[in-house]
Coordinates of C-alpha atoms in Angstrom, one line a residue:
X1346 CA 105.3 244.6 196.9
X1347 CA 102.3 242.1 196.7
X1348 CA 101.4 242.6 200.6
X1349 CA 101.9 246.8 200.2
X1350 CA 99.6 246.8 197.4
X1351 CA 97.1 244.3 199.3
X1352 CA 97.3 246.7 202.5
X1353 CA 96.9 250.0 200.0
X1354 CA 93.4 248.9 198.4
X1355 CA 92.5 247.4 201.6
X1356 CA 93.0 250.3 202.8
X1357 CA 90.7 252.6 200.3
X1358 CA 94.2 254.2 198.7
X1359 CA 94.6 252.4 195.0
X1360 CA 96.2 253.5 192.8
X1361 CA 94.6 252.5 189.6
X1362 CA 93.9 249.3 187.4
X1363 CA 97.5 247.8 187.9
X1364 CA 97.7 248.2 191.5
X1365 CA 98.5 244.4 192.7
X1366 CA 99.2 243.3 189.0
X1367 CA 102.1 241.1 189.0
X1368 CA 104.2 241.7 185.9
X1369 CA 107.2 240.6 184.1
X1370 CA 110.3 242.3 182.6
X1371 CA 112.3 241.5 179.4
X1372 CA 116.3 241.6 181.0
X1373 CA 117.5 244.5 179.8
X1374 CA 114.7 246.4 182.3
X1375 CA 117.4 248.0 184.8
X1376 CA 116.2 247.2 188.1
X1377 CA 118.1 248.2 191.4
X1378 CA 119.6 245.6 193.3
X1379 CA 118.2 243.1 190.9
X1380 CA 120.3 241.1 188.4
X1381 CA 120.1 243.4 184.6
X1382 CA 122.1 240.6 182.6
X1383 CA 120.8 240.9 179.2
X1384 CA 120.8 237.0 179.2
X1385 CA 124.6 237.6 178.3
X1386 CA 128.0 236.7 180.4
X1387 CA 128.9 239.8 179.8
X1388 CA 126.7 241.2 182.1
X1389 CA 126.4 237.8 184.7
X1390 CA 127.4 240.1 187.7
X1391 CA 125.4 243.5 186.8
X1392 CA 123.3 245.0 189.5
X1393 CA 122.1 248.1 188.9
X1394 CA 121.5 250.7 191.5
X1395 CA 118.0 252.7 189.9
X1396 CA 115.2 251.4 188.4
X1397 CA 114.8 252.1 184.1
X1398 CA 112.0 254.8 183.9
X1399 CA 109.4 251.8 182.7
X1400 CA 110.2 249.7 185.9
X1401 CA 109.4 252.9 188.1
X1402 CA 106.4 253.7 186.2
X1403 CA 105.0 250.1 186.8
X1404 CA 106.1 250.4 190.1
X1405 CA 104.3 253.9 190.9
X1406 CA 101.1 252.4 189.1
X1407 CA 101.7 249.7 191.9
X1408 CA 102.6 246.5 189.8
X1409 CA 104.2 244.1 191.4
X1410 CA 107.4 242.9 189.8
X1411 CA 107.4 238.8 189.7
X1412 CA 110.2 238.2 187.9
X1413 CA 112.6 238.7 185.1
X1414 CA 112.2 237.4 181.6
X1415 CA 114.7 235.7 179.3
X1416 CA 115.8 237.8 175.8
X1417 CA 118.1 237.3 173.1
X1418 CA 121.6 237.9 174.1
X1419 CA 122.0 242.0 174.5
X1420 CA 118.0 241.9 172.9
X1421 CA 119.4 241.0 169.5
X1422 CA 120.5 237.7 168.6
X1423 CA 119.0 234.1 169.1
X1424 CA 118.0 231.7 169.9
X1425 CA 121.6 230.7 171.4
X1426 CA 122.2 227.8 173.0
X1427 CA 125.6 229.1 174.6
X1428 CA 124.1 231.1 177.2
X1429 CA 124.1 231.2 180.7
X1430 CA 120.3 230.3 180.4
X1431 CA 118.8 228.5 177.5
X1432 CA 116.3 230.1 175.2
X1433 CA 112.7 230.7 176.2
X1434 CA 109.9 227.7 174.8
X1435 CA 107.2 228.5 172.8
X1436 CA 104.0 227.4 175.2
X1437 CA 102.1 226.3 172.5
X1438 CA 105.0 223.6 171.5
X1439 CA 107.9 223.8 173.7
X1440 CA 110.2 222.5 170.6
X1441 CA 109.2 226.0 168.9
X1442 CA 110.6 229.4 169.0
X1443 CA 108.7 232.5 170.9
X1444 CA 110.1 234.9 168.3
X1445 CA 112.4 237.3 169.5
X1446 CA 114.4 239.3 171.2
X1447 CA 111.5 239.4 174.0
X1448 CA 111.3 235.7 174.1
X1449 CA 110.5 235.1 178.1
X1450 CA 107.9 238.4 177.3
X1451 CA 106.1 236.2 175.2
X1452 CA 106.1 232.9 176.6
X1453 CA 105.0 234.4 180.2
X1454 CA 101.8 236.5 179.0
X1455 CA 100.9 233.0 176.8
X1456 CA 101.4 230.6 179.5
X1457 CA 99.9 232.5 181.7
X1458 CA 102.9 233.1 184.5
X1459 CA 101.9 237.0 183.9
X1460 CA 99.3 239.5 182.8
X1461 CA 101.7 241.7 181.3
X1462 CA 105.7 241.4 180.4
X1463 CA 107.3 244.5 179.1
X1464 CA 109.7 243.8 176.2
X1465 CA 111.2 246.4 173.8
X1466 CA 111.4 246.6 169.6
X1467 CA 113.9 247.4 167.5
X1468 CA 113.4 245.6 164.6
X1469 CA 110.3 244.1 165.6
X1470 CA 111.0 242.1 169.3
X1471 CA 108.0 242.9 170.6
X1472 CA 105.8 241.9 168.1
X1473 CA 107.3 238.7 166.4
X1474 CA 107.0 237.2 170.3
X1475 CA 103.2 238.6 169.9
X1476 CA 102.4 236.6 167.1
X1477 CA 104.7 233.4 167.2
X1478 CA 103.0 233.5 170.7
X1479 CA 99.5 234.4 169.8
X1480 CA 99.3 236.9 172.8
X1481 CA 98.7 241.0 172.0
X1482 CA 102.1 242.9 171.6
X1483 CA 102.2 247.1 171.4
X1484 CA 105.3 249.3 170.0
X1485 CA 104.6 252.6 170.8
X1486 CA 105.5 255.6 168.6
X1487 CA 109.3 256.5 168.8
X1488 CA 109.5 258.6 171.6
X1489 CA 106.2 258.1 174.0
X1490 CA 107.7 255.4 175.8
X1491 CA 111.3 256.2 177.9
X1492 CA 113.9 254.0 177.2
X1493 CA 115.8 255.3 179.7
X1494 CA 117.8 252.1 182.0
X1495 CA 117.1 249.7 179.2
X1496 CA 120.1 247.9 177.4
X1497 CA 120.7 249.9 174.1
X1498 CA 120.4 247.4 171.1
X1499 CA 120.1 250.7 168.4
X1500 CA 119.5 254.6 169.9
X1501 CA 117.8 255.3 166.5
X1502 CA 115.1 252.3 166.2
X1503 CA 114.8 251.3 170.2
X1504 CA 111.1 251.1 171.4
X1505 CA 110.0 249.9 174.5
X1506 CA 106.3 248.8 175.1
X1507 CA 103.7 245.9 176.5
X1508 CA 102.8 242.3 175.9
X1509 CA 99.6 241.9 177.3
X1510 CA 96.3 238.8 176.7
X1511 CA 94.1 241.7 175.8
X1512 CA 94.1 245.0 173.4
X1513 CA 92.2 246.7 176.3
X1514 CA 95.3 245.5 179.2
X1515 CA 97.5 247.2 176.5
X1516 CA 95.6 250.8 176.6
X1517 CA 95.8 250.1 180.7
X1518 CA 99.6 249.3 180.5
X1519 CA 100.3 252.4 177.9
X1520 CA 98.6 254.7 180.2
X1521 CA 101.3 254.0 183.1
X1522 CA 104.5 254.2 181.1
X1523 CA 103.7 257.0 178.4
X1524 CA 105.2 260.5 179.4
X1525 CA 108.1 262.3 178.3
X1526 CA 111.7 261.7 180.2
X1527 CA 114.5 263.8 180.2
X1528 CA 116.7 261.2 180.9
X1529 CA 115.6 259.7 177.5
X1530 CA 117.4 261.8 174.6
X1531 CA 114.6 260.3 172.0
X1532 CA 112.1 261.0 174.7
X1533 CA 109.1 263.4 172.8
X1534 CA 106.9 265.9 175.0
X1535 CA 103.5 265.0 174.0
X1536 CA 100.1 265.4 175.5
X1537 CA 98.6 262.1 177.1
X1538 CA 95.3 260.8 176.2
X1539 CA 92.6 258.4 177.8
X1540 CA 94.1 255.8 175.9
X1541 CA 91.0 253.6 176.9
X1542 CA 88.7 256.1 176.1
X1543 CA 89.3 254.8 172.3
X1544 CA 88.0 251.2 173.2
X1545 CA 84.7 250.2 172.3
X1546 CA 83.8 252.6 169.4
X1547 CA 83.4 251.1 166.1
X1548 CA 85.1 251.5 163.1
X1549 CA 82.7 252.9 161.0
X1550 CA 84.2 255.8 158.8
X1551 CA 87.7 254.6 159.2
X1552 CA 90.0 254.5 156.6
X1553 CA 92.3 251.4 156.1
X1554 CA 95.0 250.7 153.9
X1555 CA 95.7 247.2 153.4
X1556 CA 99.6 246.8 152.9
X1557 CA 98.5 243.2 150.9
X1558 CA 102.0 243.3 148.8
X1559 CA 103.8 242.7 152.1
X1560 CA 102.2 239.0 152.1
X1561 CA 101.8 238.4 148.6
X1562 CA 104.8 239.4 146.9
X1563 CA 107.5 241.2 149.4
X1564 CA 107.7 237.9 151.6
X1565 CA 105.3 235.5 150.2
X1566 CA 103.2 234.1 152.9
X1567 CA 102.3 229.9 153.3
X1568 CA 98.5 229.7 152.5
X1569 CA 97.3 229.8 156.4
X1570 CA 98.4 233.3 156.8
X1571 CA 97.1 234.2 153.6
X1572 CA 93.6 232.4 154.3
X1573 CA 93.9 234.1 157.8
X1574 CA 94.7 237.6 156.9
X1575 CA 91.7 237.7 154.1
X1576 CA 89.5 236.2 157.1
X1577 CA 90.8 239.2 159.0
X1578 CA 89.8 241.8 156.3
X1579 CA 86.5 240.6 156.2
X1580 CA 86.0 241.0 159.7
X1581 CA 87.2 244.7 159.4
X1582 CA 85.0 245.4 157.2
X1583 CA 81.8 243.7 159.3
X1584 CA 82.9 246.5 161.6
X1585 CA 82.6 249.4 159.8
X1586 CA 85.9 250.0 158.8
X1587 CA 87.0 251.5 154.6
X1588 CA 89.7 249.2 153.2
X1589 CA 91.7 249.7 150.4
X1590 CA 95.1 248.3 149.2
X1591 CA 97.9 250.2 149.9
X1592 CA 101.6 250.4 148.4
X1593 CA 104.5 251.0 149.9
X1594 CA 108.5 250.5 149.2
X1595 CA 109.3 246.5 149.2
X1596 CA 110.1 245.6 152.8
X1597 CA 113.9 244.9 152.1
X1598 CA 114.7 248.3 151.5
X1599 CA 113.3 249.2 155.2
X1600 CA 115.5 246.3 155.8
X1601 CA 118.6 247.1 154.4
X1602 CA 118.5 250.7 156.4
X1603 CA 117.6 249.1 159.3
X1604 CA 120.7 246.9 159.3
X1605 CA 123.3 249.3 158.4
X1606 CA 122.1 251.9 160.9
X1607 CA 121.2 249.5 163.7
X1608 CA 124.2 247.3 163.4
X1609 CA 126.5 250.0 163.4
X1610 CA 124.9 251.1 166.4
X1611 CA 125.0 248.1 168.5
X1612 CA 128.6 247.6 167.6
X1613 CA 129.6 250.9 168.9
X1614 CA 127.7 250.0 172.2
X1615 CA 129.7 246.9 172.1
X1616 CA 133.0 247.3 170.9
X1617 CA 134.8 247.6 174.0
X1618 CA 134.1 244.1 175.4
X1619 CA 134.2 242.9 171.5
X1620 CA 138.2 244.2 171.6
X1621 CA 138.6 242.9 175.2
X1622 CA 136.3 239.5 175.7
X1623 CA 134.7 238.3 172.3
X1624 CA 134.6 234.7 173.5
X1625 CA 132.0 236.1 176.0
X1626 CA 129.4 237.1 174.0
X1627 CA 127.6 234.0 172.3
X1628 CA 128.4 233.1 168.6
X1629 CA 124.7 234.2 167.6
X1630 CA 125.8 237.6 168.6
X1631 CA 128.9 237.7 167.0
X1632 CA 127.4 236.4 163.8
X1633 CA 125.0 239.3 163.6
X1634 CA 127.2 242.2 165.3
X1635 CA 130.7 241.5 163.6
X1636 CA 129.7 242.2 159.6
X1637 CA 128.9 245.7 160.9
X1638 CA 132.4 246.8 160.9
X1639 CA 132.2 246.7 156.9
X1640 CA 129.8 249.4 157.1
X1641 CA 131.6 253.0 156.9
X1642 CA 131.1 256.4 158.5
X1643 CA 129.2 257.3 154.6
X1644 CA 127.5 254.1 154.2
X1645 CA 126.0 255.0 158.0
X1646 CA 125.3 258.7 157.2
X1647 CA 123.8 257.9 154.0
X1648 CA 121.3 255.3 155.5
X1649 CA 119.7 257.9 157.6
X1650 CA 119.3 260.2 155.1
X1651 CA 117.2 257.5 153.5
X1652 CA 115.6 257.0 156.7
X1653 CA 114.3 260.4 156.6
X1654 CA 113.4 259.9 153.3
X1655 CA 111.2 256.7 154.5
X1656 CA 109.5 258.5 157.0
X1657 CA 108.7 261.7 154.7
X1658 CA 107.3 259.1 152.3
X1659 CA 104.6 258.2 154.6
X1660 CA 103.1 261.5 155.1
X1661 CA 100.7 261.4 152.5
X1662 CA 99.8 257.9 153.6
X1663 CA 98.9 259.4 156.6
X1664 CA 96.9 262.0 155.1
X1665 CA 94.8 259.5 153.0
X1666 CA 94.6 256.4 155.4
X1667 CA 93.9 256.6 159.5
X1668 CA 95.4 253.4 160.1
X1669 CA 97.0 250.6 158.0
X1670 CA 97.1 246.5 157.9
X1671 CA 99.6 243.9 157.3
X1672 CA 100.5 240.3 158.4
X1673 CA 102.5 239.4 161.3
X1674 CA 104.5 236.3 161.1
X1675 CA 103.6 232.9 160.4
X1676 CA 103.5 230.1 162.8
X1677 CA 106.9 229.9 165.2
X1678 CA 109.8 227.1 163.7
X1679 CA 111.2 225.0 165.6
X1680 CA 114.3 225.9 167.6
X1681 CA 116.4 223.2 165.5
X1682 CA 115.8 225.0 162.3
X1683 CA 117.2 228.1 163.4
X1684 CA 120.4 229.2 161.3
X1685 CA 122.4 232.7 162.8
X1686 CA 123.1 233.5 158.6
X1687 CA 119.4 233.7 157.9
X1688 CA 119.4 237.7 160.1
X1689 CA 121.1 238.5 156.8
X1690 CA 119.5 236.7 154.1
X1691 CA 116.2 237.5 154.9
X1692 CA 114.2 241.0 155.2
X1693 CA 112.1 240.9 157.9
X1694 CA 107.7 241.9 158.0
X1695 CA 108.3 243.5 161.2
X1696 CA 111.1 246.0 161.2
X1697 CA 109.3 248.6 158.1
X1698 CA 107.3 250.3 161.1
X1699 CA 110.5 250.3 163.4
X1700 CA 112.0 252.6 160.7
X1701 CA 108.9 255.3 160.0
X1702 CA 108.8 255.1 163.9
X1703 CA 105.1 255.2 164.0
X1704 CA 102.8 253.0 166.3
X1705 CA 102.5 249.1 165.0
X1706 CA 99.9 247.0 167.4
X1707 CA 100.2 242.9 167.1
X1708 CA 97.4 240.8 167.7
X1709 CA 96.2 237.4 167.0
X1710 CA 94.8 236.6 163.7
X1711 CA 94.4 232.6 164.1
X1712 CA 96.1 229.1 164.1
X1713 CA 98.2 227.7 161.6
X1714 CA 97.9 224.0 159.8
X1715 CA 100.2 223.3 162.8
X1716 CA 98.3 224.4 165.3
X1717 CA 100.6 227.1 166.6
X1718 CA 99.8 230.3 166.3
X1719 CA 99.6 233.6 163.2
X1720 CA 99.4 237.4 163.6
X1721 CA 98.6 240.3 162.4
X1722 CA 99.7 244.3 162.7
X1723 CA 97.9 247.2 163.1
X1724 CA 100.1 250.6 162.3
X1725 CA 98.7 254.3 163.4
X1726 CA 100.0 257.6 162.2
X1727 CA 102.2 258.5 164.7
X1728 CA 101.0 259.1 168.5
X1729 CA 97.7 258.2 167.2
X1730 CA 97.7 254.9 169.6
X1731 CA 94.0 255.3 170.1
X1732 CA 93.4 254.6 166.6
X1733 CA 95.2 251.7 166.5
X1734 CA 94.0 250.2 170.2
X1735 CA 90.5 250.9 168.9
X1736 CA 90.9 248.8 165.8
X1737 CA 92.3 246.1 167.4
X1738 CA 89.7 246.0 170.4
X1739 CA 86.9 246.3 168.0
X1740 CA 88.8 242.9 165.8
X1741 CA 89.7 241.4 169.1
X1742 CA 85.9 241.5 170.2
X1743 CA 84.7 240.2 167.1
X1744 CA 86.5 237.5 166.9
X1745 CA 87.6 234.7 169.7
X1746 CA 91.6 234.3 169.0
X1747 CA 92.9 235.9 172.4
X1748 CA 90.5 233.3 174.5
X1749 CA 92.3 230.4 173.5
X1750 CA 95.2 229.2 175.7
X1751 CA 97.8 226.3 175.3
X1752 CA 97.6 223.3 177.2
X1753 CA 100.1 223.7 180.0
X1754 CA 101.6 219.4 181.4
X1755 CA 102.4 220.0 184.9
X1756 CA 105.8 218.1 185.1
X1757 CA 106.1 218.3 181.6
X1758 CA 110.2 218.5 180.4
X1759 CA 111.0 221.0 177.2
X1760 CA 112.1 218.2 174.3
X1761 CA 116.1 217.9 173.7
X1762 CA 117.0 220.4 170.6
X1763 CA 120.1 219.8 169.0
X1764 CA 121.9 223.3 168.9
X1765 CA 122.2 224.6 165.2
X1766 CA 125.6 224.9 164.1
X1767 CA 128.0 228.3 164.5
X1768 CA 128.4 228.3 160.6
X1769 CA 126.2 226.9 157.6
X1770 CA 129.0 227.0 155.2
X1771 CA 132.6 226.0 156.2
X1772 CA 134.6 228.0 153.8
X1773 CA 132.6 231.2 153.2
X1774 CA 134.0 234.2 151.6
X1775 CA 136.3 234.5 148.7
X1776 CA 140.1 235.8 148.9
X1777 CA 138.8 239.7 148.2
X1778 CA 136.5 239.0 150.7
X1779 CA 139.2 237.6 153.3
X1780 CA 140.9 240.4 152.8
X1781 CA 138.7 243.2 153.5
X1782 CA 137.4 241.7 156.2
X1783 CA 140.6 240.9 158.2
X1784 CA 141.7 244.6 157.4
X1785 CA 138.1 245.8 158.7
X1786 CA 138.5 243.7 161.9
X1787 CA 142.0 245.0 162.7
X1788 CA 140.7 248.4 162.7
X1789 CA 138.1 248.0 164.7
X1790 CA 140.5 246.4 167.1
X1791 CA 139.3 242.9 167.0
X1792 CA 141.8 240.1 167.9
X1793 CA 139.1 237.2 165.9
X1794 CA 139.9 233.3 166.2
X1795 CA 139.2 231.8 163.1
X1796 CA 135.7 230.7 164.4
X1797 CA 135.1 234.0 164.6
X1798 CA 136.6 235.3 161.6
X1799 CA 134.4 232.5 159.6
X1800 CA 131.6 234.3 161.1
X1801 CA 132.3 237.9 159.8
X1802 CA 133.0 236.2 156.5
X1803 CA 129.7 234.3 156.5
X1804 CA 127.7 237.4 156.7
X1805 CA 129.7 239.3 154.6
X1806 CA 128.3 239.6 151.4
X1807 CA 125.2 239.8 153.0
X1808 CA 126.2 243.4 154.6
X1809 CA 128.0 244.3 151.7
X1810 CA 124.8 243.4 149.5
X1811 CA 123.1 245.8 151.3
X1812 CA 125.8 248.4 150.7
X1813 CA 125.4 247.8 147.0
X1814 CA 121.7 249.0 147.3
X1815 CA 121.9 251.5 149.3
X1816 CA 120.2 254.3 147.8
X1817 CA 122.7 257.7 147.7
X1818 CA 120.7 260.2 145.5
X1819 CA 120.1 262.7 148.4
X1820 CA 120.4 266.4 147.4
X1821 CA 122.4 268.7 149.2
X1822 CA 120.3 269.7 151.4
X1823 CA 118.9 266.0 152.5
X1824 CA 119.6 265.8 156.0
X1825 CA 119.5 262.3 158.3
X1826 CA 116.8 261.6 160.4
X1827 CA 118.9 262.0 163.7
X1828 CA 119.0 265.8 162.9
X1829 CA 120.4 268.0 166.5
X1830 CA 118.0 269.7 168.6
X1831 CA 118.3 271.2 171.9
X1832 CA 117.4 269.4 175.1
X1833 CA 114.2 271.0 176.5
X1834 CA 116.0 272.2 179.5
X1835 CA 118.2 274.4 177.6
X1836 CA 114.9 275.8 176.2
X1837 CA 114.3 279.5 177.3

């Protein structure tokens, strides 16, 4: 590919800024006749036979494809240490998590290897890698981006997009892989801007809200991210930009829906080599994808009626704001603190945006007390990325985050991490609790060792918490967010 390209532009016929650009791609990018494993041994011997839209986008642009990148297991759970690979290192400390599920996206673009790694997002796996990894991360707007030939994790909050060194590489990367895709039922005709056209203008007359109860109250933030968000702010409003603080619903009730829908989702995808092979699948996996068979056909349906809901409730926000604010994530832990419960305990600052589907750009705020480093987000209406891409250029710009790189040891050997254990607690779940969960398991068709039975019971009230707070007030006439609508083809 490199030596086409390098005869192409030799020969007067580029194609455009990414002709030549080597590039990296999260493992669950189909590519034919290339290993697609998902980083799982469920898929150690899958070789597809086409390219995933993105990869033939990037292709057609005239990237050249260096390599594939490691991801959570399936793009969902990790860091697991039972893998055919190991999890990705943090550059910046290799004893420290990327952030996940596109953890060898992240890594790459910091260290380096690439210019641009494609990962996906569905509950914020692009941009948690963007922060813990100080690099610039972009999920597009349900529906701009095809996700068709990329591993499902959830059909309903699935994004694919960019990790890039630069807001401006972003526009560049956007530009190639926007378009609608038949082959993509989620895929959204929409006309394509000049998505670099945005960068450079200022920010004068913009309207921001600053969602400051995410950091302050929802998830309270440690003092760097606090100091470094207010820093942010300031900057913003050097530029030009109209802030004012913003309130939306806490960010575990975007949580809770996200889990019941997703969950449910990637268990369906699953189930088959659940029933058949669960000792395949790592125990991270199981501990995140097993508790979903406590959530019912109604608890399901009635989450994406709240979806809806949660995406009607940002309208006027739209109206009134042209963009919006919020922290990222804090500095990466290390890899020995990671525990597989904690996906259920904890609500998550990424995954709001991955429910009201609109545009959410990540992008280096600056370092923490330990040296590794914070984020923030960006969020658009939705399809506005030029908005977004020309607030974070203009903050980019301003400010000298993105031009620092880690100090890369030639030679150097990742530090031993003990692998955290399978379980936290070694009796979880009470005899209630055993008992609907061994019922739920048997008719899903699971066949569970008691390993893995101790894991369905360890998230269990956890899932069934969220059940509990589930809101179900929806009239009659409420419908779900996945509402049916007629493929364009069938259009007359």
């Amino acid at each position: 590919q490199a030596r086409d390209a390098e005869a192409e532009i030799a020969a007067g016929r580029a194609r455009g800024p990414l002709h030549g650009i080597p590039f990296g791609l999260k493992d669950i990018y189909d590519t034919a006749g290339i290993l697609t494993s998902a980083h799982s041994r469920v898929f150690i011997d899958r070789i597809p036979t086409e390219d995933a839209t993105a990869t033939a986008k990037l292709y057609e642009a005239g990237a050249v494809l260096l390599g594939k990148l490691a991801t959570h297991e399936m793009a969902h759970a990790g860091p697991s240490f039972d893998l055919p690979w190991p999890p990705a290192r943090n550059p910046w400390n290799l004893a420290h998590f990327t952030g996940g599920s596109s953890t060898g996206s992240g890594a790459a673009v910091a260290a380096g290897l690439v210019p641009v790694a494609l990962g996906s997002d569905t509950g914020g796996s692009i941009r948690g890698p963007a922060s813990h990894c100080g690099v610039v991360g972009l999920m597009p707007t349900f529906g701009l981006v095809s996700r068709a030939g990329v591993i499902t994790n959830s059909y309903t909050f699935d994004h694919c997009g960019p990790l890039t060194r630069t807001v401006a590489d972003a526009a560049l990367v956007l530009q190639a892989l926007a378009g609608y895709d038949p082959k993509d039922a989620g895929s959204l005709k929409r006309a394509i801007p000049r998505y670099d056209e945005a960068l450079g203008q200022d920010l004068r007359g913009l309207r921001i809200g600053v969602l400051r109860h995410h950091w302050e109250a929802d998830i309270p933030a440690p003092d760097d991210v606090r100091k470094a968000m207010e820093t942010s702010l300031d900057v913003l409003r050097r530029l030009g930009a109209q802030l004012e603080d913003c309130r939306l619903r806490p960010l575990a009730a975007y949580y809770d829906v996200k889990i019941i829908i997703a969950e449910t989702e990637i268990f369906s995808v699953h189930q088959p080599n659940l029933v058949t092979r669960p000792g395949d699948f790592g125990a991270d996996f199981r501990s995140r994808a097993l508790p979903a068979v406590l959530f019912t056909a109604n608890d399901y349906v009635q989450a994406t009626r709240e979806h809806r809901r949660m995406m009607l409730e940002m309208e006027p926000r739209y109206e009134r704001f042209d963009a919006f604010v919020t922290a990222g994530l804090g500095e990466a832990p290390p890899l020995a603190d990671y525990r597989s419960v904690s996906f259920w305990q904890k609500p998550s600052a990424l995954t709001a945006w991955n429910v009201t589907g609109q545009p959410a750009l990540a992008l280096p705020n600056g370092f923490g007390r330990n040296g590794l480093p914070l984020g923030m987000q960006i969020l658009g209406r939705p399809f506005d990325e030029p908005t977004i891409l020309r607030i974070g250029h203009a903050f980019e710009q301003a400010t000298e985050w993105h031009r620092r790189r880690p100090a890369l040891v030639s030679g150097a050997e990742a530090p031993a991490v003990t692998p955290p254990p399978v379980l936290s607690v070694t009796e979880p779940g009470d005899a209630a609790t055993r008992d609907l969960c061994a019922t739920a398991a048997r008719r899903a068709g699971l066949r569970l060792d008691d390993q893995m039975l101790a894991q369905l019971l360890e998230g269990a009230p956890y899932a069934l918490g969220m059940v509990g707070r589930l809101r179900r007030d929806h009239g009659l006439h409420h419908e779900p967010a996945n509402v049916f609508s007629f493929p364009a083809s069938r259009l007359g």
